[in-house]
PDB file of C-alpha atoms in Angstrom:
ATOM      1  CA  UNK B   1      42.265  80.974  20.985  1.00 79.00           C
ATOM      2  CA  UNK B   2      45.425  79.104  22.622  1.00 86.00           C
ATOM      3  CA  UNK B   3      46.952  81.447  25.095  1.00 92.00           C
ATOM      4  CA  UNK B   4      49.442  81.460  27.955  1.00 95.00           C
ATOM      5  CA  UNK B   5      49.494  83.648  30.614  1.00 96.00           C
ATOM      6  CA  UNK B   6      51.724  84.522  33.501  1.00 97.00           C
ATOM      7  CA  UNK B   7      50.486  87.332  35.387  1.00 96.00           C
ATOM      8  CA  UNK B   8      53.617  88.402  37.526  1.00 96.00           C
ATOM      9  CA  UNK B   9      56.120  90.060  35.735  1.00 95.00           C
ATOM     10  CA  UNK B  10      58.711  90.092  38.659  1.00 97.00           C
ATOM     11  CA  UNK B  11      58.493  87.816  41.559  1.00 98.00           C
ATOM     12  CA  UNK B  12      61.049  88.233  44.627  1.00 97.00           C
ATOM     13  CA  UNK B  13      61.420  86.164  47.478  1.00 97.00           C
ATOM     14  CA  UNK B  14      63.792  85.031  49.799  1.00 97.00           C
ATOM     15  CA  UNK B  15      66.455  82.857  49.886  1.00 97.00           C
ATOM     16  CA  UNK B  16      65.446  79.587  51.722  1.00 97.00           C
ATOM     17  CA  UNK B  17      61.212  80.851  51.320  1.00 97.00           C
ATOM     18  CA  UNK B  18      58.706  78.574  48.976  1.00 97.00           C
ATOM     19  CA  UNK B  19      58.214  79.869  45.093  1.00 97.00           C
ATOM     20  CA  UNK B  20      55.464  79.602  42.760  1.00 97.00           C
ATOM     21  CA  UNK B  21      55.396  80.767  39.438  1.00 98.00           C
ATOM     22  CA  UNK B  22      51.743  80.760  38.128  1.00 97.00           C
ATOM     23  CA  UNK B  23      51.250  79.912  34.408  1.00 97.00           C
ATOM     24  CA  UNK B  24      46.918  79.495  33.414  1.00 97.00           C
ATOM     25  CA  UNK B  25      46.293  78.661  29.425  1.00 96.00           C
ATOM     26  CA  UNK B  26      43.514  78.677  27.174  1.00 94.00           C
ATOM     27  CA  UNK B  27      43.744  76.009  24.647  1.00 90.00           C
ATOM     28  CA  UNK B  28      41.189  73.646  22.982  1.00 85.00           C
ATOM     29  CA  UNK B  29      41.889  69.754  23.766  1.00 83.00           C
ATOM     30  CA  UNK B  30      45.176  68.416  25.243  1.00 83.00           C
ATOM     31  CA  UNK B  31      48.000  70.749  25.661  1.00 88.00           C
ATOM     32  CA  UNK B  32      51.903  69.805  25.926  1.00 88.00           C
ATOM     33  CA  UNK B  33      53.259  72.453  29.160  1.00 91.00           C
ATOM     34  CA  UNK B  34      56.515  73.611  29.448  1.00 92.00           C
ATOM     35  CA  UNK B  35      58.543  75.706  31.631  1.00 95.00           C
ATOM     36  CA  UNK B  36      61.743  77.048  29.862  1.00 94.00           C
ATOM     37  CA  UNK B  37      64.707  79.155  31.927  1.00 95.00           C
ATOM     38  CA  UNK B  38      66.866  81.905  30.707  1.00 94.00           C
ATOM     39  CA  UNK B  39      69.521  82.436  33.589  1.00 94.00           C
ATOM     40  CA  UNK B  40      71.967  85.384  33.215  1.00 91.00           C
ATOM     41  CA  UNK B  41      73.452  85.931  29.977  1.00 88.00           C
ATOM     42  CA  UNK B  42      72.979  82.223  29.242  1.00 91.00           C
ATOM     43  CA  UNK B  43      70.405  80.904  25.920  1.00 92.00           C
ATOM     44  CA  UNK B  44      66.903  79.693  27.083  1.00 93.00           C
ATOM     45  CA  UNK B  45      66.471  75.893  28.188  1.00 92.00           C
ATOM     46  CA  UNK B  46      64.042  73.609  28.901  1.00 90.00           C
ATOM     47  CA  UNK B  47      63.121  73.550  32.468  1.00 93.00           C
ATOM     48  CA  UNK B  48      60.571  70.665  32.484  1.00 90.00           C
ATOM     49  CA  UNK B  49      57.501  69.549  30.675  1.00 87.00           C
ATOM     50  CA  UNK B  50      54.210  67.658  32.376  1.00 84.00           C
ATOM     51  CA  UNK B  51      54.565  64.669  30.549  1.00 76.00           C
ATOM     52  CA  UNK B  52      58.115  63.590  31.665  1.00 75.00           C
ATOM     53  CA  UNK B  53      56.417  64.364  35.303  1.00 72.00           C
ATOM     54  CA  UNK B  54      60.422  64.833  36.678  1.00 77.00           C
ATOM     55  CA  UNK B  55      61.769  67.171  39.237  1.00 78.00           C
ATOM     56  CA  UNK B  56      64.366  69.311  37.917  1.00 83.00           C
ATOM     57  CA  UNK B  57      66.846  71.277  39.959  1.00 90.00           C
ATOM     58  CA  UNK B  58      64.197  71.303  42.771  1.00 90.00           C
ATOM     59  CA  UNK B  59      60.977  72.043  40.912  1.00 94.00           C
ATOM     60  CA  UNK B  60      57.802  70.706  40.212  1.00 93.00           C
ATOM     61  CA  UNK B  61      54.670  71.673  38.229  1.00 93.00           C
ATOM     62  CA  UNK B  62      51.435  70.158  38.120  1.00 87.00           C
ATOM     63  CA  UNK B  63      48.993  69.997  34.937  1.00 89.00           C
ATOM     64  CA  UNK B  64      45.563  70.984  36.493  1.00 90.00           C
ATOM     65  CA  UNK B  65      43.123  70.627  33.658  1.00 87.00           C
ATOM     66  CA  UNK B  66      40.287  71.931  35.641  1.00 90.00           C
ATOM     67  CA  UNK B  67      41.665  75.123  36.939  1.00 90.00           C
ATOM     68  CA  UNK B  68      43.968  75.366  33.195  1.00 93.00           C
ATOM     69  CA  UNK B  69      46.842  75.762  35.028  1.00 95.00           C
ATOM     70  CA  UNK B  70      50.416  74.360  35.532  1.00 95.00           C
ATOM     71  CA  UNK B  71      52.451  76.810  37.856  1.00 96.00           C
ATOM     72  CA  UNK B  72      56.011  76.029  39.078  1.00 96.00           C
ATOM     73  CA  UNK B  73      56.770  75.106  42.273  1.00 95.00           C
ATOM     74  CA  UNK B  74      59.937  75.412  44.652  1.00 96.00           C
ATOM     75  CA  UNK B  75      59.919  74.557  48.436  1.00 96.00           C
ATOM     76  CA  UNK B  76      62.859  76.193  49.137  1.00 96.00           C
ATOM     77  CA  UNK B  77      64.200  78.931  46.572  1.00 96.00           C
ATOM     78  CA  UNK B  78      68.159  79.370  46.409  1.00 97.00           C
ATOM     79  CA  UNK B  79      70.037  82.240  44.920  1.00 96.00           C
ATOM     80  CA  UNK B  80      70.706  80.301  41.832  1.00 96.00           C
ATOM     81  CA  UNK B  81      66.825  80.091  40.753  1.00 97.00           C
ATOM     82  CA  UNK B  82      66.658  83.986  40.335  1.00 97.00           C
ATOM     83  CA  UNK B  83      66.327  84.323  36.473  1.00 97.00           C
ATOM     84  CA  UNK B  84      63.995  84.575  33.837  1.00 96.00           C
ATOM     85  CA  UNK B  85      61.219  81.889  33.554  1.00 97.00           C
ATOM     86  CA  UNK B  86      58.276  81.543  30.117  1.00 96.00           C
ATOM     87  CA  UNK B  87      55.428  78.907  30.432  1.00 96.00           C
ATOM     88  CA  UNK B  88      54.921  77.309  26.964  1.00 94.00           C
ATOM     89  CA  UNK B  89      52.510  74.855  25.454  1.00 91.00           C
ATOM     90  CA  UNK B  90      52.084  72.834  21.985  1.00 86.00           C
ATOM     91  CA  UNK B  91      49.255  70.510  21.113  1.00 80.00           C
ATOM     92  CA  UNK B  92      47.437  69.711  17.867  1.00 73.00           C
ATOM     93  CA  UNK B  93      45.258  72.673  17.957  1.00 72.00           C
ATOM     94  CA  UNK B  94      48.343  74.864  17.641  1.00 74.00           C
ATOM     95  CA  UNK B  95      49.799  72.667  14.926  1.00 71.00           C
ATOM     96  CA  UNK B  96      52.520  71.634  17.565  1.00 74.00           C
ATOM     97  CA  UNK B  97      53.960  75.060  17.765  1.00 81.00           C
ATOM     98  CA  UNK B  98      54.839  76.545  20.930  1.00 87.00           C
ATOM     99  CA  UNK B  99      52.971  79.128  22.110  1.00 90.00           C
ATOM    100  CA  UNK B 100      54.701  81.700  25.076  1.00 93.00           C
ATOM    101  CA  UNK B 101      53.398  83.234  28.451  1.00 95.00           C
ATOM    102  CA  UNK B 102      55.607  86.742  28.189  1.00 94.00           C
ATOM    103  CA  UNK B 103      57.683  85.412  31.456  1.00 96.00           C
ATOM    104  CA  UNK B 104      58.405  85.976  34.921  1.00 97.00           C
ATOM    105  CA  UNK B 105      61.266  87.468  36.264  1.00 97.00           C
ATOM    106  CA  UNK B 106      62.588  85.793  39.592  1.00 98.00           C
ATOM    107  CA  UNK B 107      64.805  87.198  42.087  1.00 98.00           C
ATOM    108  CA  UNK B 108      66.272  85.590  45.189  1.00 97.00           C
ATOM    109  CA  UNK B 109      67.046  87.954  47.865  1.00 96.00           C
ATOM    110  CA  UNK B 110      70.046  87.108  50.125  1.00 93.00           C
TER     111      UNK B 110
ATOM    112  CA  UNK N   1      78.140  67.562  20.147  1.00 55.00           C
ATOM    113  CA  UNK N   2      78.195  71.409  18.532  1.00 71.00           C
ATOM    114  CA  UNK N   3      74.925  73.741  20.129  1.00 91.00           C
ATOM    115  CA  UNK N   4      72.524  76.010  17.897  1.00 95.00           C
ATOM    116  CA  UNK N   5      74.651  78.781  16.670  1.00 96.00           C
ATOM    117  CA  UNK N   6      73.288  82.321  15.454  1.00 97.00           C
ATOM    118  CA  UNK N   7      75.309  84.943  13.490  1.00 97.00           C
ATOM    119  CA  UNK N   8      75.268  87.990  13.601  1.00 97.00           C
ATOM    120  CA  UNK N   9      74.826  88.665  16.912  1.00 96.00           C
ATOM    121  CA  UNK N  10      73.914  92.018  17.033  1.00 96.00           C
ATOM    122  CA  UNK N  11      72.600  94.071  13.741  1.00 96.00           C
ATOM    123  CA  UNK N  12      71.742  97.432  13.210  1.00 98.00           C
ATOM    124  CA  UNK N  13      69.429  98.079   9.857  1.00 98.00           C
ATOM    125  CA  UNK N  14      67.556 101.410   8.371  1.00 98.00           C
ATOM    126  CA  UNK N  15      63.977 101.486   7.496  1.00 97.00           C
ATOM    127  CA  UNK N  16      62.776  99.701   4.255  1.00 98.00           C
ATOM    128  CA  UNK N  17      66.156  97.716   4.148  1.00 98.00           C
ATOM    129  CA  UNK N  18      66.461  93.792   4.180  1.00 98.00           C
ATOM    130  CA  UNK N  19      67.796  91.715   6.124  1.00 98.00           C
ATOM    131  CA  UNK N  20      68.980  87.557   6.655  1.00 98.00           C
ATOM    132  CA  UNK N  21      70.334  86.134   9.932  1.00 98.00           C
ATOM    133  CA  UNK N  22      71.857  82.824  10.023  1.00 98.00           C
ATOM    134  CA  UNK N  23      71.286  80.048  12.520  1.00 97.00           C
ATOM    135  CA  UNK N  24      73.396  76.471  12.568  1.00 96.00           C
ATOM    136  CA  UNK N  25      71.185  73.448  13.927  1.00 93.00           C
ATOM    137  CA  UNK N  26      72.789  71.636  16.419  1.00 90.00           C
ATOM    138  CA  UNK N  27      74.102  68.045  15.230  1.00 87.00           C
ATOM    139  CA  UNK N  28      71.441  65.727  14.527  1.00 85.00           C
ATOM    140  CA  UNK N  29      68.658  68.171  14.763  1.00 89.00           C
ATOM    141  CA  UNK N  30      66.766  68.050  11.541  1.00 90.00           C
ATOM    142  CA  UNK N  31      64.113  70.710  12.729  1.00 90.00           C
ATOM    143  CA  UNK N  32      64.648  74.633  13.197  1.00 93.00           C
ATOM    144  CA  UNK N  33      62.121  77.095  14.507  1.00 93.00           C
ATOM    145  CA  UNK N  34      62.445  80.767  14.192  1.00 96.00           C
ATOM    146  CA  UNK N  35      60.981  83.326  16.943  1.00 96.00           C
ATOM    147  CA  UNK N  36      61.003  87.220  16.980  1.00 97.00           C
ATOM    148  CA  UNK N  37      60.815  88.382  20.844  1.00 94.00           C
ATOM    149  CA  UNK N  38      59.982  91.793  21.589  1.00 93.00           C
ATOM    150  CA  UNK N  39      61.447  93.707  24.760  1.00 89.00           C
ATOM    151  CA  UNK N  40      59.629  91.966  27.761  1.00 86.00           C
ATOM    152  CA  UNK N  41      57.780  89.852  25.989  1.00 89.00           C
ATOM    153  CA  UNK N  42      58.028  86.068  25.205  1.00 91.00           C
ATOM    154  CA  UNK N  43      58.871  84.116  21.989  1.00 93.00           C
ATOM    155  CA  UNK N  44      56.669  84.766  19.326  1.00 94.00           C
ATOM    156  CA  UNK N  45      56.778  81.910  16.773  1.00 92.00           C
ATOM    157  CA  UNK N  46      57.702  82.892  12.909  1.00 95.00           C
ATOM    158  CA  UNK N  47      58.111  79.738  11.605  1.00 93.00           C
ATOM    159  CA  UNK N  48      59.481  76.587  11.280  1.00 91.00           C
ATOM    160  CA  UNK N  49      61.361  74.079   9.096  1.00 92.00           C
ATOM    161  CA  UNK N  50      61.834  70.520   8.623  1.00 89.00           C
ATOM    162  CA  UNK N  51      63.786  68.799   6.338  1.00 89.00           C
ATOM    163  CA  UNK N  52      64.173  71.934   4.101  1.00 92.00           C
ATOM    164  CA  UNK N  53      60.157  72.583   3.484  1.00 92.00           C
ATOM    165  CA  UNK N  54      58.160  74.683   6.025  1.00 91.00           C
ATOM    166  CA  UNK N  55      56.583  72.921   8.410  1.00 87.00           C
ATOM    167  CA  UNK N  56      54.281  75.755  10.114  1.00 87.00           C
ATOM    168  CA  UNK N  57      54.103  79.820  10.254  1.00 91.00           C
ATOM    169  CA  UNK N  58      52.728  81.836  12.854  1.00 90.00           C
ATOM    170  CA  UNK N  59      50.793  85.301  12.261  1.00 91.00           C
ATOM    171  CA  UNK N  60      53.608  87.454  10.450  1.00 96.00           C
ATOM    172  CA  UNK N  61      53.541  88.934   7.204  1.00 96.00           C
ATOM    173  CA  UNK N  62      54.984  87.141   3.761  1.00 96.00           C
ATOM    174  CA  UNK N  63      57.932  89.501   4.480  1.00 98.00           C
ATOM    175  CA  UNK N  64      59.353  87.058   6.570  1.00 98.00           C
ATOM    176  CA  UNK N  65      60.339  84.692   4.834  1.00 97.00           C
ATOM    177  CA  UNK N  66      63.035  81.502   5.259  1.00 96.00           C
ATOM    178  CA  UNK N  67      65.057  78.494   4.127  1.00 96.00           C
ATOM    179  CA  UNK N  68      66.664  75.534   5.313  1.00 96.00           C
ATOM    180  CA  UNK N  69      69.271  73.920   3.904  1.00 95.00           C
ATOM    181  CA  UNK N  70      70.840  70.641   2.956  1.00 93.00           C
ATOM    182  CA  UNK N  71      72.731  70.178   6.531  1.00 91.00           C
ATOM    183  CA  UNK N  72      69.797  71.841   7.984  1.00 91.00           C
ATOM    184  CA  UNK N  73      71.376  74.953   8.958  1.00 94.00           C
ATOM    185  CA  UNK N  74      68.885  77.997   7.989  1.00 97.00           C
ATOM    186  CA  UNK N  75      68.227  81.761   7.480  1.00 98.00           C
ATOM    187  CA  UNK N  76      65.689  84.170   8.323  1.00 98.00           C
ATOM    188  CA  UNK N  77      65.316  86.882   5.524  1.00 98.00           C
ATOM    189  CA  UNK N  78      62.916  90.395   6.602  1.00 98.00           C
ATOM    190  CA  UNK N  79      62.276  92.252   3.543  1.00 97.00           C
ATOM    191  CA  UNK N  80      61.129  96.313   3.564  1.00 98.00           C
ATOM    192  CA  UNK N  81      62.460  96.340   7.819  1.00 98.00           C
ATOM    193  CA  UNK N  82      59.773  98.171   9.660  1.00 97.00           C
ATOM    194  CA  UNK N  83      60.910  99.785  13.029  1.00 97.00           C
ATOM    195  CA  UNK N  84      58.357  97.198  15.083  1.00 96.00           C
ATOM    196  CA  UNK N  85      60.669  94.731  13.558  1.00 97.00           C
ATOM    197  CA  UNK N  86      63.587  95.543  16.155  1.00 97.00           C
ATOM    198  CA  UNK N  87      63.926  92.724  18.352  1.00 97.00           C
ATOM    199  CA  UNK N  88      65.636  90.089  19.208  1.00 96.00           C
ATOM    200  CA  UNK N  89      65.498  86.888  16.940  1.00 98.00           C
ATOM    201  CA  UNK N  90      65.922  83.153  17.786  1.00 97.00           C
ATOM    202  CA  UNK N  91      66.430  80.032  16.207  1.00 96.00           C
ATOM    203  CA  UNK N  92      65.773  77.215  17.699  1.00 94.00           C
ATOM    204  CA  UNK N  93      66.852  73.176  16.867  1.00 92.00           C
ATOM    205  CA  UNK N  94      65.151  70.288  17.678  1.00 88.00           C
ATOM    206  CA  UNK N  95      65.386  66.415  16.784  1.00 84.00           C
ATOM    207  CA  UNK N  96      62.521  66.152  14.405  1.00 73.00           C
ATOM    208  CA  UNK N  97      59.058  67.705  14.729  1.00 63.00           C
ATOM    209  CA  UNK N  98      56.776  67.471  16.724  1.00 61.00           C
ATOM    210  CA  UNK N  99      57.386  63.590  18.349  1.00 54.00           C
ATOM    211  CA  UNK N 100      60.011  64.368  20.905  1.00 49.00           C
ATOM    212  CA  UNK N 101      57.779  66.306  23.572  1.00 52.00           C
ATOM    213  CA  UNK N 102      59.112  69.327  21.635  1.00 62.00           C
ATOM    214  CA  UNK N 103      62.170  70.267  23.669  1.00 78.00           C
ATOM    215  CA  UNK N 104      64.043  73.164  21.574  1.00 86.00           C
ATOM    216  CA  UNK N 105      67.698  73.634  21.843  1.00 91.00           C
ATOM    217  CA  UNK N 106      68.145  77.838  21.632  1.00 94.00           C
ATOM    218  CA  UNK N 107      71.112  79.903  20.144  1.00 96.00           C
ATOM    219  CA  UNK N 108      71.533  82.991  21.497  1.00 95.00           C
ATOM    220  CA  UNK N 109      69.506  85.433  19.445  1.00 96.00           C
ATOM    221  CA  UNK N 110      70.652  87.872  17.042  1.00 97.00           C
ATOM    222  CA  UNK N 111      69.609  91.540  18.316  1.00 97.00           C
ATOM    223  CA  UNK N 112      68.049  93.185  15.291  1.00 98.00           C
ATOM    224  CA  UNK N 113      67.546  97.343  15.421  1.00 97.00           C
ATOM    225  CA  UNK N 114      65.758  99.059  13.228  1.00 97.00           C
ATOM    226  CA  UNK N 115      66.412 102.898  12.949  1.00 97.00           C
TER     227      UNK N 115
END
Protein backbone atom coordinates (compact mmCIF):
# COMPACT_ATOMS: atom_id res chain seq x y z
CA UNK A 1 0.00 0.00 0.00
CA UNK A 2 1.41 3.67 -0.82
CA UNK A 3 1.98 5.41 2.43
CA UNK A 4 3.72 8.47 3.85
CA UNK A 5 4.92 8.84 7.05
CA UNK A 6 6.35 11.54 9.23
CA UNK A 7 6.95 10.41 12.60
CA UNK A 8 7.41 13.78 14.59
CA UNK A 9 4.46 15.55 15.18
CA UNK A 10 6.21 18.72 16.64
CA UNK A 11 9.78 19.49 16.06
CA UNK A 12 11.48 22.61 17.93
CA UNK A 13 14.75 23.90 17.51
CA UNK A 14 16.60 26.88 17.66
CA UNK A 15 16.98 29.76 15.82
CA UNK A 16 20.32 29.65 13.85
CA UNK A 17 20.53 25.31 14.74
CA UNK A 18 20.29 22.65 11.60
CA UNK A 19 16.55 21.11 10.84
CA UNK A 20 15.44 17.95 9.46
CA UNK A 21 12.12 16.96 8.86
CA UNK A 22 12.00 13.14 8.20
CA UNK A 23 9.39 11.91 5.65
CA UNK A 24 9.91 7.56 4.78
CA UNK A 25 7.11 6.15 2.11
CA UNK A 26 5.95 2.95 1.01
CA UNK A 27 5.01 2.94 -2.55
CA UNK A 28 5.40 0.41 -5.43
CA UNK A 29 7.69 1.79 -8.45
CA UNK A 30 8.68 5.48 -8.88
CA UNK A 31 7.19 7.98 -6.63
CA UNK A 32 6.81 11.93 -7.31
CA UNK A 33 7.93 13.63 -3.42
CA UNK A 34 6.75 16.68 -2.25
CA UNK A 35 7.07 18.86 0.65
CA UNK A 36 4.09 21.35 0.98
CA UNK A 37 4.05 24.40 3.84
CA UNK A 38 1.16 25.83 5.65
CA UNK A 39 2.63 28.99 7.53
CA UNK A 40 0.28 30.86 9.94
CA UNK A 41 -3.10 31.47 8.84
CA UNK A 42 -1.86 31.34 5.25
CA UNK A 43 -3.35 28.27 2.47
CA UNK A 44 -0.87 25.32 1.96
CA UNK A 45 1.96 25.67 -0.83
CA UNK A 46 4.28 23.80 -2.48
CA UNK A 47 7.56 23.75 -0.80
CA UNK A 48 9.60 21.69 -3.33
CA UNK A 49 9.43 18.46 -5.20
CA UNK A 50 12.62 15.94 -6.03
CA UNK A 51 12.39 16.26 -9.53
CA UNK A 52 12.88 20.08 -9.92
CA UNK A 53 16.04 19.18 -7.48
CA UNK A 54 15.90 23.30 -6.38
CA UNK A 55 16.61 24.88 -3.09
CA UNK A 56 13.80 26.78 -1.85
CA UNK A 57 13.93 29.38 0.87
CA UNK A 58 17.00 27.48 2.25
CA UNK A 59 15.95 23.85 1.98
CA UNK A 60 16.83 20.81 0.46
CA UNK A 61 15.55 17.20 0.32
CA UNK A 62 17.03 14.26 -1.07
CA UNK A 63 15.08 11.19 -2.77
CA UNK A 64 16.85 8.11 -1.16
CA UNK A 65 15.28 5.15 -2.87
CA UNK A 66 17.10 2.71 -0.77
CA UNK A 67 16.33 3.91 2.65
CA UNK A 68 12.45 5.22 1.05
CA UNK A 69 13.04 8.37 2.30
CA UNK A 70 13.16 12.11 1.34
CA UNK A 71 13.43 14.29 4.62
CA UNK A 72 13.87 18.10 4.55
CA UNK A 73 16.79 19.70 5.30
CA UNK A 74 17.80 23.26 6.74
CA UNK A 75 21.39 24.24 7.83
CA UNK A 76 20.43 27.01 9.62
CA UNK A 77 16.63 27.34 10.77
CA UNK A 78 15.22 31.06 11.09
CA UNK A 79 12.12 32.14 12.88
CA UNK A 80 10.25 32.33 9.69
CA UNK A 81 10.48 28.37 8.96
CA UNK A 82 8.35 27.59 12.16
CA UNK A 83 5.03 26.33 10.57
CA UNK A 84 3.32 23.43 9.50
CA UNK A 85 5.08 21.05 7.00
CA UNK A 86 3.13 17.47 5.01
CA UNK A 87 5.40 15.15 2.85
CA UNK A 88 3.36 14.07 -0.24
CA UNK A 89 3.88 11.73 -3.12
CA UNK A 90 2.02 10.78 -6.58
CA UNK A 91 3.13 8.17 -9.05
CA UNK A 92 1.26 5.77 -11.33
CA UNK A 93 0.53 3.29 -8.71
CA UNK A 94 -1.59 5.90 -6.94
CA UNK A 95 -3.23 6.97 -10.17
CA UNK A 96 -1.26 10.34 -9.78
CA UNK A 97 -3.08 11.31 -6.68
CA UNK A 98 -1.34 12.70 -3.84
CA UNK A 99 -1.06 10.82 -1.02
CA UNK A 100 -0.23 12.83 2.68
CA UNK A 101 2.25 12.15 5.66
CA UNK A 102 -0.21 13.75 8.60
CA UNK A 103 2.61 16.69 9.04
CA UNK A 104 5.07 18.11 11.22
CA UNK A 105 4.74 20.98 13.19
CA UNK A 106 7.97 23.25 13.36
CA UNK A 107 8.82 25.78 15.81
CA UNK A 108 11.79 28.12 15.92
CA UNK A 109 12.73 29.17 19.29
CA UNK A 110 14.23 32.70 19.66
CA UNK B 1 -4.04 36.17 -11.97
CA UNK B 2 -7.22 35.33 -9.39
CA UNK B 3 -6.09 32.24 -6.59
CA UNK B 4 -8.38 29.10 -5.71
CA UNK B 5 -11.28 30.50 -3.87
CA UNK B 6 -13.60 28.43 -1.38
CA UNK B 7 -17.02 29.56 -0.04
CA UNK B 8 -18.34 29.14 2.68
CA UNK B 9 -15.75 29.39 4.88
CA UNK B 10 -16.98 28.09 7.86
CA UNK B 11 -20.36 25.79 8.05
CA UNK B 12 -22.15 24.39 10.72
CA UNK B 13 -24.65 21.30 9.64
CA UNK B 14 -26.96 18.70 11.82
CA UNK B 15 -26.78 15.04 11.45
CA UNK B 16 -28.35 13.37 8.31
CA UNK B 17 -28.42 16.87 6.53
CA UNK B 18 -26.63 17.69 3.12
CA UNK B 19 -24.38 19.71 2.26
CA UNK B 20 -22.31 21.53 -1.11
CA UNK B 21 -19.24 23.79 -0.75
CA UNK B 22 -18.03 25.72 -3.59
CA UNK B 23 -14.47 26.12 -4.80
CA UNK B 24 -13.32 28.64 -7.89
CA UNK B 25 -10.17 27.24 -9.88
CA UNK B 26 -7.65 29.60 -10.24
CA UNK B 27 -7.33 31.07 -13.96
CA UNK B 28 -6.12 28.66 -16.33
CA UNK B 29 -6.32 25.70 -14.10
CA UNK B 30 -8.47 23.15 -15.78
CA UNK B 31 -8.00 20.51 -12.89
CA UNK B 32 -9.59 20.61 -9.23
CA UNK B 33 -8.96 18.15 -6.45
CA UNK B 34 -11.03 17.89 -3.40
CA UNK B 35 -9.52 16.78 0.17
CA UNK B 36 -11.32 16.29 3.59
CA UNK B 37 -8.55 16.85 6.48
CA UNK B 38 -9.30 15.76 9.82
CA UNK B 39 -7.92 17.65 13.04
CA UNK B 40 -4.09 16.83 12.98
CA UNK B 41 -4.10 14.92 10.26
CA UNK B 42 -3.05 15.48 6.57
CA UNK B 43 -5.07 15.81 3.31
CA UNK B 44 -7.03 12.98 2.57
CA UNK B 45 -7.87 12.88 -1.17
CA UNK B 46 -11.83 12.74 -2.19
CA UNK B 47 -11.57 13.26 -5.58
CA UNK B 48 -10.73 14.92 -8.48
CA UNK B 49 -11.90 16.56 -11.73
CA UNK B 50 -10.76 17.39 -15.06
CA UNK B 51 -12.40 18.97 -17.67
CA UNK B 52 -15.86 18.40 -16.02
CA UNK B 53 -15.61 14.30 -15.77
CA UNK B 54 -13.91 12.69 -12.71
CA UNK B 55 -10.66 11.96 -13.09
CA UNK B 56 -9.93 9.75 -9.80
CA UNK B 57 -11.67 9.07 -6.18
CA UNK B 58 -10.05 8.08 -3.16
CA UNK B 59 -11.66 5.61 -0.43
CA UNK B 60 -14.94 7.62 0.58
CA UNK B 61 -18.35 6.60 0.29
CA UNK B 62 -20.80 7.43 -2.94
CA UNK B 63 -22.09 10.12 -0.52
CA UNK B 64 -19.56 12.30 -1.63
CA UNK B 65 -20.18 13.17 -4.53
CA UNK B 66 -19.06 16.29 -7.10
CA UNK B 67 -19.14 18.38 -10.27
CA UNK B 68 -17.19 20.60 -12.27
CA UNK B 69 -18.32 23.00 -14.36
CA UNK B 70 -18.00 24.73 -17.68
CA UNK B 71 -15.28 27.45 -16.33
CA UNK B 72 -14.05 24.73 -14.19
CA UNK B 73 -15.11 26.06 -10.99
CA UNK B 74 -16.68 23.03 -8.81
CA UNK B 75 -18.70 21.77 -5.77
CA UNK B 76 -18.43 19.20 -3.27
CA UNK B 77 -21.96 17.83 -2.26
CA UNK B 78 -22.05 15.30 1.32
CA UNK B 79 -25.33 13.72 1.45
CA UNK B 80 -26.90 12.08 5.00
CA UNK B 81 -23.69 14.34 7.10
CA UNK B 82 -22.28 11.93 9.59
CA UNK B 83 -20.50 13.59 12.64
CA UNK B 84 -16.87 11.96 11.37
CA UNK B 85 -17.62 14.16 8.48
CA UNK B 86 -16.60 17.47 10.47
CA UNK B 87 -13.52 18.68 9.08
CA UNK B 88 -12.02 20.88 7.20
CA UNK B 89 -12.40 20.65 3.30
CA UNK B 90 -10.05 21.76 0.45
CA UNK B 91 -10.06 22.30 -3.04
CA UNK B 92 -7.31 22.39 -4.78
CA UNK B 93 -6.41 23.78 -8.71
CA UNK B 94 -3.92 22.72 -10.84
CA UNK B 95 -2.92 23.25 -14.66
CA UNK B 96 -4.03 19.98 -16.06
CA UNK B 97 -3.56 16.51 -14.56
CA UNK B 98 -1.16 14.80 -13.81
CA UNK B 99 1.86 16.29 -16.40
CA UNK B 100 2.95 19.31 -14.47
CA UNK B 101 4.89 17.51 -11.48
CA UNK B 102 1.48 17.94 -9.78
CA UNK B 103 1.94 21.24 -7.96
CA UNK B 104 -1.68 22.17 -6.44
CA UNK B 105 -2.66 25.69 -5.88
CA UNK B 106 -4.92 25.50 -2.31
CA UNK B 107 -7.94 27.74 -1.22
CA UNK B 108 -8.35 28.05 2.14
CA UNK B 109 -10.68 25.29 3.27
CA UNK B 110 -14.15 25.51 4.23
CA UNK B 111 -14.52 24.31 8.05
CA UNK B 112 -17.42 21.88 8.01
CA UNK B 113 -19.12 20.87 11.70
CA UNK B 114 -21.29 18.41 12.13
CA UNK B 115 -23.50 18.46 15.35
Amino acid sequence: AQRVTQPEKLLSVFKGAPVELKCNYSYSGSPELFWYVQYSRQRLQLLLRHISRESIKGFTADLNKGETSFHLKKPFAQEEDSAMYYCALSGYSSNYQLIWGAGTKLIIKP
Amino acid sequence: ETGVTQSPTHLIKTRGQQVTLRCSSQSGHNTVSWYQQALGQGPQFIFQYYREEENGRGNFPPRFSGLQFPNYSSELNVNALELDDSALYLCASSPTARDNGYEQYFGPGTRLTVT
